[in-house]
mmCIF file of C-alpha atoms in Angstrom:
data_model
loop_
_atom_site.group_PDB
_atom_site.id
_atom_site.type_symbol
_atom_site.label_atom_id
_atom_site.label_comp_id
_atom_site.label_asym_id
_atom_site.label_seq_id
_atom_site.Cartn_x
_atom_site.Cartn_y
_atom_site.Cartn_z
ATOM 1 C CA ASP A 1 40.513 60.962 183.032
ATOM 2 C CA SER A 2 43.010 60.575 185.876
ATOM 3 C CA ILE A 3 40.308 61.402 188.434
ATOM 4 C CA LEU A 4 37.887 58.964 186.811
ATOM 5 C CA SER A 5 40.574 56.268 186.863
ATOM 6 C CA GLN A 6 41.008 56.753 190.613
ATOM 7 C CA VAL A 7 37.262 56.313 191.055
ATOM 8 C CA ILE A 8 37.202 53.181 188.912
ATOM 9 C CA THR A 9 40.090 51.505 190.695
ATOM 10 C CA ARG A 10 38.177 51.724 193.992
ATOM 11 C CA LEU A 11 35.095 49.968 192.634
ATOM 12 C CA PRO A 12 34.489 46.207 192.871
ATOM 13 C CA THR A 13 35.935 44.488 189.803
ATOM 14 C CA LYS A 14 32.562 43.688 188.224
ATOM 15 C CA ASP A 15 31.280 47.243 188.682
ATOM 16 C CA ALA A 16 34.529 48.739 187.390
ATOM 17 C CA ALA A 17 34.248 46.702 184.190
ATOM 18 C CA ARG A 18 30.655 47.881 183.717
ATOM 19 C CA THR A 19 31.740 51.530 183.621
ATOM 20 C CA ALA A 20 32.868 50.912 180.025
ATOM 21 C CA ALA A 21 29.193 50.848 179.053
ATOM 22 C CA LEU A 22 28.382 54.247 180.598
ATOM 23 C CA ALA A 23 29.616 56.457 177.772
ATOM 24 C CA ARG A 24 32.164 56.593 174.960
ATOM 25 C CA ARG A 25 34.583 58.536 177.151
ATOM 26 C CA TRP A 26 34.466 55.829 179.831
ATOM 27 C CA ARG A 27 35.020 52.933 177.430
ATOM 28 C CA PRO A 28 38.861 52.783 177.516
ATOM 29 C CA LEU A 29 39.305 53.909 181.125
ATOM 30 C CA TRP A 30 38.902 50.628 182.996
ATOM 31 C CA ARG A 31 41.563 48.827 180.968
ATOM 32 C CA ALA A 32 43.969 51.713 181.629
ATOM 33 C CA SER A 33 43.114 52.318 185.304
ATOM 34 C CA PRO A 34 45.125 50.772 188.167
ATOM 35 C CA LEU A 35 43.835 47.198 188.324
ATOM 36 C CA ASN A 36 41.747 46.198 191.357
ATOM 37 C CA LEU A 37 41.073 42.510 190.747
ATOM 38 C CA ASP A 38 38.809 40.940 193.385
ATOM 39 C CA ASP A 39 36.974 37.638 192.859
ATOM 40 C CA ALA A 40 34.282 38.461 195.456
ATOM 41 C CA ARG A 41 31.549 39.127 192.868
ATOM 42 C CA LEU A 42 32.944 37.217 189.927
ATOM 43 C CA PRO A 43 31.579 33.799 188.868
ATOM 44 C CA ARG A 44 32.975 31.613 191.635
ATOM 45 C CA TRP A 45 33.904 28.518 189.690
ATOM 46 C CA SER A 46 34.790 30.118 186.367
ATOM 47 C CA TRP A 47 38.338 31.405 186.245
ATOM 48 C CA ASP A 48 38.304 32.279 182.548
ATOM 49 C CA CYS A 49 37.174 35.812 183.344
ATOM 50 C CA ILE A 50 40.246 36.380 185.549
ATOM 51 C CA SER A 51 42.573 35.154 182.807
ATOM 52 C CA LYS A 52 40.777 37.369 180.301
ATOM 53 C CA ILE A 53 41.024 40.445 182.533
ATOM 54 C CA LEU A 54 44.762 39.915 182.989
ATOM 55 C CA ALA A 55 45.255 39.354 179.265
ATOM 56 C CA GLU A 56 43.442 42.561 178.242
ATOM 57 C CA HIS A 57 44.355 44.988 181.024
ATOM 58 C CA ARG A 58 46.953 47.570 180.025
ATOM 59 C CA GLY A 59 47.108 49.767 183.136
ATOM 60 C CA PRO A 60 49.240 49.364 186.263
ATOM 61 C CA ALA A 61 48.402 46.762 188.925
ATOM 62 C CA ARG A 62 47.154 47.961 192.302
ATOM 63 C CA ARG A 63 45.377 45.139 194.133
ATOM 64 C CA LEU A 64 44.810 41.378 193.750
ATOM 65 C CA ARG A 65 42.342 39.648 196.072
ATOM 66 C CA LEU A 66 41.458 35.962 195.557
ATOM 67 C CA ARG A 67 39.314 34.315 198.235
ATOM 68 C CA HIS A 68 37.805 31.241 196.549
ATOM 69 C CA LEU A 69 40.832 29.174 195.569
ATOM 70 C CA ASP A 70 40.021 25.489 195.951
ATOM 71 C CA GLY A 71 41.747 22.257 194.957
ATOM 72 C CA PRO A 72 45.088 21.425 193.283
ATOM 73 C CA ASN A 73 44.068 23.106 190.025
ATOM 74 C CA SER A 74 43.918 26.393 191.929
ATOM 75 C CA ILE A 75 47.659 26.270 192.486
ATOM 76 C CA ALA A 76 48.333 26.057 188.750
ATOM 77 C CA ASP A 77 45.787 28.765 187.984
ATOM 78 C CA LEU A 78 47.186 31.068 190.645
ATOM 79 C CA ALA A 79 50.753 30.539 189.465
ATOM 80 C CA GLU A 80 49.712 31.376 185.899
ATOM 81 C CA TRP A 81 47.921 34.562 186.970
ATOM 82 C CA ILE A 82 50.761 35.701 189.212
ATOM 83 C CA ARG A 83 53.226 35.400 186.345
ATOM 84 C CA SER A 84 51.075 37.653 184.175
ATOM 85 C CA PRO A 85 52.847 40.886 183.131
ATOM 86 C CA ALA A 86 49.580 42.713 183.936
ATOM 87 C CA LEU A 87 50.402 42.291 187.639
ATOM 88 C CA ASP A 88 53.907 43.738 187.441
ATOM 89 C CA GLY A 89 54.357 46.336 190.160
ATOM 90 C CA LEU A 90 51.463 44.962 192.275
ATOM 91 C CA GLU A 91 50.977 46.937 195.504
ATOM 92 C CA GLU A 92 48.455 44.848 197.434
ATOM 93 C CA ILE A 93 47.893 41.069 197.489
ATOM 94 C CA HIS A 94 45.366 38.936 199.395
ATOM 95 C CA ILE A 95 45.401 35.189 198.774
ATOM 96 C CA SER A 96 43.044 32.837 200.620
ATOM 97 C CA TYR A 97 42.640 29.126 199.971
ATOM 98 C CA ARG A 98 39.708 27.060 201.150
ATOM 99 C CA TYR A 99 42.047 24.237 202.111
ATOM 100 C CA ASP A 100 45.652 23.836 203.200
ATOM 101 C CA LEU A 101 47.519 24.109 199.879
ATOM 102 C CA LEU A 102 51.017 25.220 198.973
ATOM 103 C CA LEU A 103 51.449 28.887 198.127
ATOM 104 C CA PRO A 104 53.313 29.096 194.795
ATOM 105 C CA PRO A 105 56.817 30.525 195.370
ATOM 106 C CA CYS A 106 56.212 32.900 192.471
ATOM 107 C CA ALA A 107 53.735 34.749 194.737
ATOM 108 C CA LEU A 108 56.778 36.390 196.321
ATOM 109 C CA ARG A 109 57.844 37.981 193.031
ATOM 110 C CA PHE A 110 56.003 41.174 194.000
ATOM 111 C CA ALA A 111 58.241 41.723 197.041
ATOM 112 C CA PRO A 112 59.870 44.941 195.729
ATOM 113 C CA THR A 113 56.522 46.752 195.231
ATOM 114 C CA LEU A 114 54.074 45.292 197.775
ATOM 115 C CA ARG A 115 52.659 47.602 200.448
ATOM 116 C CA VAL A 116 49.979 45.289 201.909
ATOM 117 C CA ALA A 117 49.899 41.477 201.935
ATOM 118 C CA SER A 118 47.741 38.777 203.502
ATOM 119 C CA PHE A 119 47.765 35.007 203.058
ATOM 120 C CA ALA A 120 45.278 32.519 204.524
ATOM 121 C CA ARG A 121 44.925 28.731 204.800
ATOM 122 C CA CYS A 122 48.053 27.785 202.903
ATOM 123 C CA ARG A 123 51.536 26.364 203.384
ATOM 124 C CA PHE A 124 54.317 28.873 202.934
ATOM 125 C CA PRO A 125 57.239 27.858 200.719
ATOM 126 C CA GLU A 126 60.436 26.797 202.455
ATOM 127 C CA GLY A 127 63.860 28.199 201.782
ATOM 128 C CA ILE A 128 63.058 31.899 201.526
ATOM 129 C CA SER A 129 66.032 33.533 199.843
ATOM 130 C CA PRO A 130 68.169 35.642 202.188
ATOM 131 C CA THR A 131 68.277 38.282 199.457
ATOM 132 C CA LEU A 132 64.460 38.577 199.364
ATOM 133 C CA ALA A 133 63.359 42.052 200.456
ATOM 134 C CA PHE A 134 60.009 43.775 200.979
ATOM 135 C CA PRO A 135 61.200 47.392 201.213
ATOM 136 C CA ARG A 136 57.685 48.911 200.962
ATOM 137 C CA LEU A 137 55.557 46.360 202.833
ATOM 138 C CA THR A 138 53.814 48.052 205.772
ATOM 139 C CA ARG A 139 51.057 45.518 206.620
ATOM 140 C CA LEU A 140 51.362 41.732 206.745
ATOM 141 C CA ALA A 141 48.711 39.226 207.854
ATOM 142 C CA LEU A 142 49.029 35.442 208.004
ATOM 143 C CA THR A 143 45.912 33.421 208.911
ATOM 144 C CA GLU A 144 45.949 29.640 209.377
ATOM 145 C CA VAL A 145 49.253 29.528 207.530
ATOM 146 C CA GLU A 146 51.708 26.690 208.002
ATOM 147 C CA ILE A 147 55.185 28.212 208.023
ATOM 148 C CA SER A 148 58.434 27.038 209.578
ATOM 149 C CA GLU A 149 60.144 29.089 212.252
ATOM 150 C CA ASP A 150 63.118 29.821 209.984
ATOM 151 C CA ALA A 151 60.866 30.860 207.113
ATOM 152 C CA LEU A 152 58.783 33.102 209.402
ATOM 153 C CA HIS A 153 61.781 34.929 210.799
ATOM 154 C CA GLY A 154 63.328 35.149 207.340
ATOM 155 C CA LEU A 155 60.107 36.727 206.078
ATOM 156 C CA LEU A 156 59.937 39.213 208.962
ATOM 157 C CA SER A 157 63.579 40.215 208.618
ATOM 158 C CA ALA A 158 62.935 40.980 204.939
ATOM 159 C CA CYS A 159 60.224 43.535 205.836
ATOM 160 C CA SER A 160 62.219 46.679 206.561
ATOM 161 C CA ALA A 161 59.189 49.027 206.619
ATOM 162 C CA LEU A 162 56.627 46.818 208.411
ATOM 163 C CA ARG A 163 54.199 48.697 210.694
ATOM 164 C CA VAL A 164 51.354 46.222 211.311
ATOM 165 C CA LEU A 165 51.801 42.450 211.774
ATOM 166 C CA GLN A 166 48.991 39.949 212.323
ATOM 167 C CA LEU A 167 49.520 36.209 212.953
ATOM 168 C CA ASP A 168 46.276 34.257 213.429
ATOM 169 C CA TRP A 169 46.135 30.522 214.176
ATOM 170 C CA CYS A 170 49.376 29.828 212.330
ATOM 171 C CA GLY A 171 51.467 26.683 212.811
ATOM 172 C CA GLY A 172 54.915 25.283 212.167
ATOM 173 C CA PHE A 173 56.770 27.298 214.822
ATOM 174 C CA ASP A 174 57.033 27.396 218.614
ATOM 175 C CA ARG A 175 58.708 30.762 218.989
ATOM 176 C CA VAL A 176 58.242 34.232 217.533
ATOM 177 C CA VAL A 177 60.957 36.853 217.907
ATOM 178 C CA ILE A 178 60.113 40.432 216.985
ATOM 179 C CA ASP A 179 63.151 42.441 215.978
ATOM 180 C CA SER A 180 61.851 45.391 213.986
ATOM 181 C CA PRO A 181 62.709 49.105 214.171
ATOM 182 C CA THR A 182 59.458 50.059 212.369
ATOM 183 C CA LEU A 183 56.705 47.793 213.788
ATOM 184 C CA GLN A 184 53.892 49.726 215.519
ATOM 185 C CA SER A 185 51.124 47.130 216.074
ATOM 186 C CA PHE A 186 51.387 43.375 216.572
ATOM 187 C CA GLY A 187 48.601 40.872 217.158
ATOM 188 C CA ILE A 188 48.908 37.124 217.519
ATOM 189 C CA VAL A 189 46.198 34.513 217.996
ATOM 190 C CA ALA A 190 46.725 30.889 218.929
ATOM 191 C CA ASP A 191 44.340 28.009 219.493
ATOM 192 C CA SER A 192 44.991 26.528 222.959
ATOM 193 C CA TYR A 193 48.663 26.837 222.159
ATOM 194 C CA VAL A 194 51.410 27.766 224.583
ATOM 195 C CA GLY A 195 54.281 29.381 222.725
ATOM 196 C CA GLU A 196 57.073 31.842 223.320
ATOM 197 C CA LEU A 197 56.812 35.416 222.109
ATOM 198 C CA VAL A 198 59.876 37.635 222.436
ATOM 199 C CA ILE A 199 59.725 41.368 221.767
ATOM 200 C CA HIS A 200 63.466 41.723 221.394
ATOM 201 C CA TYR A 201 63.773 45.114 219.734
ATOM 202 C CA ALA A 202 60.701 47.129 218.788
ATOM 203 C CA PRO A 203 61.376 50.805 219.543
ATOM 204 C CA ARG A 204 58.160 51.968 217.813
ATOM 205 C CA LEU A 205 55.790 49.232 218.993
ATOM 206 C CA GLU A 206 52.638 50.779 220.479
ATOM 207 C CA ARG A 207 50.108 47.914 220.528
ATOM 208 C CA LEU A 208 50.592 44.310 221.590
ATOM 209 C CA ILE A 209 47.623 41.916 221.464
ATOM 210 C CA ALA A 210 48.081 38.261 222.420
ATOM 211 C CA PHE A 211 45.091 35.926 222.300
ATOM 212 C CA ASP A 212 45.271 32.684 224.299
ATOM 213 C CA ASN A 213 48.315 31.179 225.960
ATOM 214 C CA PHE A 214 51.736 32.749 225.580
ATOM 215 C CA ASP A 215 54.984 33.117 227.417
ATOM 216 C CA ILE A 216 55.747 36.752 226.569
ATOM 217 C CA GLN A 217 59.081 38.491 227.060
ATOM 218 C CA VAL A 218 59.415 42.212 226.460
ATOM 219 C CA ILE A 219 63.045 43.280 226.227
ATOM 220 C CA ARG A 220 62.862 46.604 224.424
ATOM 221 C CA ALA A 221 59.587 48.353 223.560
ATOM 222 C CA PRO A 222 59.833 51.870 225.031
ATOM 223 C CA ARG A 223 56.706 53.195 223.261
ATOM 224 C CA LEU A 224 54.346 50.326 224.126
ATOM 225 C CA GLN A 225 51.015 51.960 225.042
ATOM 226 C CA MET A 226 48.313 49.298 224.730
ATOM 227 C CA VAL A 227 48.618 45.719 225.963
ATOM 228 C CA CYS A 228 45.903 43.091 225.607
ATOM 229 C CA PHE A 229 46.039 39.578 227.058
ATOM 230 C CA LEU A 230 42.958 37.394 226.683
ATOM 231 C CA ASP A 231 43.810 34.923 229.436
ATOM 232 C CA SER A 232 44.811 36.191 232.860
ATOM 233 C CA HIS A 233 45.729 32.740 234.170
ATOM 234 C CA LYS A 234 47.788 31.279 231.338
ATOM 235 C CA THR A 235 49.659 34.306 230.000
ATOM 236 C CA THR A 236 53.117 34.875 231.419
ATOM 237 C CA LEU A 237 54.793 38.275 231.122
ATOM 238 C CA HIS A 238 58.542 38.846 231.392
ATOM 239 C CA VAL A 239 60.293 42.182 231.371
ATOM 240 C CA GLY A 240 64.001 41.547 231.458
ATOM 241 C CA THR A 241 64.681 38.263 233.216
ATOM 242 C CA MET A 242 61.941 38.133 235.873
ATOM 243 C CA ALA A 243 58.398 36.885 235.272
ATOM 244 C CA SER A 244 54.831 37.554 236.313
ATOM 245 C CA ARG A 245 52.272 34.854 235.737
ATOM 246 C CA GLY A 246 48.628 35.777 236.107
ATOM 247 C CA ILE A 247 47.977 34.240 239.500
ATOM 248 C CA SER A 248 51.411 33.216 240.751
ATOM 249 C CA GLY A 249 53.088 36.605 241.041
ATOM 250 C CA GLY A 250 56.691 37.681 240.651
ATOM 251 C CA ASN A 251 58.927 40.743 240.539
ATOM 252 C CA LEU A 252 59.678 42.358 237.227
ATOM 253 C CA ALA A 253 63.124 43.756 236.627
ATOM 254 C CA MET A 254 61.560 47.016 235.428
ATOM 255 C CA PRO A 255 57.979 48.293 235.142
ATOM 256 C CA LEU A 256 56.499 49.305 231.798
ATOM 257 C CA HIS A 257 55.914 53.027 232.294
ATOM 258 C CA SER A 258 54.777 53.572 228.705
ATOM 259 C CA VAL A 259 51.657 51.371 228.938
ATOM 260 C CA LYS A 260 48.487 53.497 229.154
ATOM 261 C CA ILE A 261 45.785 50.940 228.196
ATOM 262 C CA PHE A 262 45.518 47.371 229.491
ATOM 263 C CA ILE A 263 42.855 44.947 228.223
ATOM 264 C CA LEU A 264 42.335 41.575 229.869
ATOM 265 C CA ASP A 265 39.862 38.709 230.079
ATOM 266 C CA THR A 266 39.590 37.148 233.511
ATOM 267 C CA VAL A 267 37.725 33.984 234.504
ATOM 268 C CA GLY A 268 36.191 33.957 237.926
ATOM 269 C CA PRO A 269 36.778 36.901 237.912
ATOM 270 C CA ASP A 270 40.156 36.776 239.636
ATOM 271 C CA LEU A 271 41.150 40.080 241.231
ATOM 272 C CA ASP A 272 44.572 38.806 242.323
ATOM 273 C CA ALA A 273 45.454 37.868 238.737
ATOM 274 C CA VAL A 274 44.485 41.308 237.447
ATOM 275 C CA LEU A 275 46.323 43.209 240.180
ATOM 276 C CA ASN A 276 49.372 41.075 239.587
ATOM 277 C CA PHE A 277 49.554 42.524 236.080
ATOM 278 C CA ILE A 278 48.593 46.161 236.609
ATOM 279 C CA LYS A 279 51.128 46.765 239.365
ATOM 280 C CA TYR A 280 53.754 46.608 236.619
ATOM 281 C CA PHE A 281 52.026 49.369 234.638
ATOM 282 C CA PRO A 282 52.550 52.373 236.960
ATOM 283 C CA CYS A 283 51.245 54.917 234.415
ATOM 284 C CA LEU A 284 48.138 52.964 233.396
ATOM 285 C CA GLU A 285 45.188 55.226 232.514
ATOM 286 C CA LYS A 286 42.540 52.851 231.135
ATOM 287 C CA LEU A 287 41.694 49.332 232.289
ATOM 288 C CA VAL A 288 39.254 47.184 230.291
ATOM 289 C CA ILE A 289 38.226 43.868 231.810
ATOM 290 C CA THR A 290 35.905 41.243 230.342
ATOM 291 C CA LEU A 291 34.468 39.199 233.216
ATOM 292 C CA TYR A 292 33.670 35.514 232.846
ATOM 293 C CA LEU A 293 31.872 34.282 235.947
ATOM 294 C CA GLU A 294 32.460 30.734 237.193
ATOM 295 C CA VAL A 295 29.710 29.132 239.220
ATOM 296 C CA ASP A 296 32.182 27.186 241.347
ATOM 297 C CA MET A 297 34.623 30.060 241.764
ATOM 298 C CA LYS A 298 35.327 30.399 245.486
ATOM 299 C CA LYS A 299 37.221 33.667 245.285
ATOM 300 C CA LYS A 300 35.437 36.440 247.117
ATOM 301 C CA ASN A 301 37.693 39.094 245.511
ATOM 302 C CA VAL A 302 38.038 40.887 248.845
ATOM 303 C CA ARG A 303 41.423 42.563 248.927
ATOM 304 C CA HIS A 304 42.832 45.050 251.402
ATOM 305 C CA LEU A 305 45.921 46.788 250.097
ATOM 306 C CA ASP A 306 49.023 46.593 252.220
ATOM 307 C CA PRO A 307 50.909 49.935 252.218
ATOM 308 C CA GLN A 308 54.056 47.980 251.389
ATOM 309 C CA ASP A 309 52.330 46.378 248.411
ATOM 310 C CA ARG A 310 51.472 49.621 246.662
ATOM 311 C CA ILE A 311 49.928 49.608 243.187
ATOM 312 C CA GLU A 312 51.125 52.906 241.794
ATOM 313 C CA CYS A 313 48.564 53.392 239.022
ATOM 314 C CA LEU A 314 45.703 53.267 241.553
ATOM 315 C CA ASP A 315 47.172 56.274 243.319
ATOM 316 C CA LEU A 316 48.373 58.360 240.390
ATOM 317 C CA SER A 317 47.046 57.546 236.933
ATOM 318 C CA LEU A 318 44.106 55.122 236.541
ATOM 319 C CA LYS A 319 41.241 57.285 235.222
ATOM 320 C CA GLU A 320 38.920 54.879 233.418
ATOM 321 C CA VAL A 321 37.698 51.357 234.177
ATOM 322 C CA VAL A 322 35.401 49.356 231.886
ATOM 323 C CA LEU A 323 33.950 46.061 233.133
ATOM 324 C CA LYS A 324 32.174 43.968 230.489
ATOM 325 C CA GLY A 325 29.926 41.077 231.474
ATOM 326 C CA TYR A 326 29.044 42.470 234.907
ATOM 327 C CA GLU A 327 26.234 40.563 236.678
ATOM 328 C CA GLY A 328 26.272 42.057 240.159
ATOM 329 C CA LYS A 329 27.001 38.784 241.927
ATOM 330 C CA ARG A 330 29.322 38.641 244.899
ATOM 331 C CA SER A 331 32.520 37.851 243.003
ATOM 332 C CA ASP A 332 32.216 40.515 240.294
ATOM 333 C CA LEU A 333 30.629 43.046 242.669
ATOM 334 C CA ASN A 334 33.618 42.783 245.001
ATOM 335 C CA PHE A 335 35.883 42.940 241.969
ATOM 336 C CA ALA A 336 34.361 46.257 240.913
ATOM 337 C CA LYS A 337 34.174 47.556 244.470
ATOM 338 C CA PHE A 338 37.928 47.192 244.875
ATOM 339 C CA PHE A 339 38.482 49.839 242.205
ATOM 340 C CA VAL A 340 35.692 52.019 243.595
ATOM 341 C CA LEU A 341 37.433 52.132 246.977
ATOM 342 C CA ASN A 342 41.063 52.249 245.833
ATOM 343 C CA ALA A 343 41.380 54.117 242.505
ATOM 344 C CA LYS A 344 42.134 57.605 243.806
ATOM 345 C CA VAL A 345 42.082 59.552 240.516
ATOM 346 C CA LEU A 346 39.308 57.569 238.823
ATOM 347 C CA GLU A 347 37.118 59.658 236.521
ATOM 348 C CA SER A 348 34.698 57.041 235.190
ATOM 349 C CA MET A 349 33.699 53.422 235.662
ATOM 350 C CA GLU A 350 31.440 51.734 233.128
ATOM 351 C CA LEU A 351 29.724 48.485 234.098
ATOM 352 C CA ARG A 352 28.330 46.732 231.037
ATOM 353 C CA VAL A 353 25.636 44.278 232.018
ATOM 354 C CA GLN A 354 25.433 41.149 229.916
ATOM 355 C CA ASP A 355 21.728 40.843 229.072
ATOM 356 C CA ASN A 356 20.494 44.366 229.775
ATOM 357 C CA THR A 357 17.571 43.014 231.845
ATOM 358 C CA PHE A 358 18.439 45.002 234.934
ATOM 359 C CA THR A 359 15.821 47.285 236.431
ATOM 360 C CA ARG A 360 16.138 50.681 238.078
ATOM 361 C CA ARG A 361 15.666 48.975 241.425
ATOM 362 C CA TRP A 362 18.492 46.529 240.663
ATOM 363 C CA GLU A 363 20.789 49.382 239.644
ATOM 364 C CA THR A 364 19.986 51.336 242.824
ATOM 365 C CA ASN A 365 20.795 48.259 244.905
ATOM 366 C CA GLN A 366 24.057 47.748 243.022
ATOM 367 C CA ARG A 367 25.120 51.342 243.612
ATOM 368 C CA ARG A 368 24.519 50.888 247.320
ATOM 369 C CA ARG A 369 26.410 47.593 247.513
ATOM 370 C CA LEU A 370 29.329 49.051 245.553
ATOM 371 C CA GLN A 371 29.670 51.672 248.330
ATOM 372 C CA LEU A 372 29.813 54.552 245.875
ATOM 373 C CA ASP A 373 29.405 57.042 248.725
ATOM 374 C CA SER A 374 32.791 55.852 250.014
ATOM 375 C CA ARG A 375 34.568 56.009 246.663
ATOM 376 C CA ALA A 376 38.238 56.967 246.682
ATOM 377 C CA SER A 377 37.778 59.524 243.899
ATOM 378 C CA ARG A 378 35.014 62.016 244.697
ATOM 379 C CA ASN A 379 34.750 63.116 241.043
ATOM 380 C CA ALA A 380 34.292 59.626 239.601
ATOM 381 C CA ARG A 381 31.197 58.825 237.510
ATOM 382 C CA PHE A 382 29.596 55.371 237.480
ATOM 383 C CA GLU A 383 27.396 54.178 234.631
ATOM 384 C CA PHE A 384 25.542 50.939 233.938
ATOM 385 C CA GLY A 385 24.906 49.964 230.334
ATOM 386 C CA GLU A 386 24.294 47.139 227.923
ATOM 387 C CA ALA A 387 27.213 44.822 227.246
ATOM 388 C CA TYR A 388 26.166 44.294 223.618
ATOM 389 C CA PRO A 389 27.149 40.908 222.167
ATOM 390 C CA PHE A 390 29.771 39.590 224.542
ATOM 391 C CA THR A 391 33.030 40.611 222.867
ATOM 392 C CA THR A 392 36.217 42.174 224.128
ATOM 393 C CA PHE A 393 36.664 44.557 221.199
ATOM 394 C CA ALA A 394 34.386 46.865 219.261
ATOM 395 C CA CYS A 395 35.027 44.872 216.101
ATOM 396 C CA SER A 396 35.435 41.135 215.545
ATOM 397 C CA LYS A 397 37.879 41.786 212.716
ATOM 398 C CA HIS A 398 41.291 41.412 214.274
ATOM 399 C CA ALA A 399 43.058 43.526 211.656
ATOM 400 C CA HIS A 400 40.910 46.519 212.603
ATOM 401 C CA VAL A 401 41.794 46.185 216.287
ATOM 402 C CA LEU A 402 45.442 46.791 215.482
ATOM 403 C CA THR A 403 44.768 50.243 214.043
ATOM 404 C CA MET A 404 41.470 51.488 215.531
ATOM 405 C CA ALA A 405 41.623 54.651 217.631
ATOM 406 C CA ASP A 406 39.305 53.108 220.257
ATOM 407 C CA PRO A 407 39.372 49.303 219.899
ATOM 408 C CA VAL A 408 37.142 48.742 222.944
ATOM 409 C CA GLY A 409 34.441 51.284 222.114
ATOM 410 C CA THR A 410 30.886 50.382 221.133
ATOM 411 C CA SER A 411 31.346 50.558 217.372
ATOM 412 C CA CYS A 412 34.004 50.262 214.710
ATOM 413 C CA GLY A 413 34.803 53.440 212.799
ATOM 414 C CA VAL A 414 36.488 51.423 210.049
ATOM 415 C CA CYS A 415 33.625 49.189 208.886
ATOM 416 C CA GLY A 416 30.685 50.449 210.954
ATOM 417 C CA HIS A 417 30.434 47.146 212.861
ATOM 418 C CA THR A 418 28.808 47.440 216.295
ATOM 419 C CA ASP A 419 29.836 45.123 219.092
#
């Protein structure tokens, strides 16, 4: 029965309830199995079934996922469900409103037992108690949530075991300070918003993904391995007290030796902006660039390295370069050619062509113009391929990007999505 209960708790709610009709032995199992309550396949505008499930369920609570909450009555319904004893000890909660409504404060009553939590399109309650603690919470996602800066930092400080943090299109704050001894992956998305992001103390942070415009300061993140900025012109990076803006330059107080993977979108493309970042990653091994060509871009992307302006990763560590959105025009051809002629330990360069209409003749001409015979690394391989739908990552689901083994591959091993 314990094995059957584990099977049942992983089924969609409607299917799990139907197992009671399979055989006499199955009849009592669903009500005693760990509750997995998801409204995805329940009657959308009839909440009576949810109330009935909570009233009759006698097993422990594992997961609550509500995605169709709509209107003021939803707040009262949600508050009533959350107070149900059937949800005591809840481990996973996902609450998503259709409109900007207040999240009932009682939703935080599961703090002692939650392991995973996500909230979307709601206003977070003010005045989070300083005694509130989420000792088991490892994953937290806020999407289109209105939350004050004090409430956000109070929430984060209460998560003593947090490993993955996702903030997407949230409002109510201008500054995010990460001070967490356990955080491993952090992604933040803004909408044409310039804010301040401070990685103050994150000794276990390995992935940092910042979409759109941010002023980023990294003070202590000794294990940071993957960095992704999706705007080479508007993102500013600080390490210590000095800064490096995409195209303006600067001197960092200390390079980030731990960074092995750097992902960047560049408009133009702009070689100077990209080089201005990677010179501060002396141990960089993989560079992934999404190219957005501008018709009026006057940059020729012709760059001759000055011996005094050495970019260390080009000499010692850069092994893989992926260019998405390559068209073979002068600006992006010269962009690619720079790495062909200067990356001395390069092992592979992949040029993903946007529409996959290139011919063998076009590819042969591109190989000649890229001067592959004069490449800096004699063992380097060069491949042309389809760019797939024009995305930076292998999966459009941001939460997956934070934990995927290869976030810039051609498919997602988590959900099977192909870019």
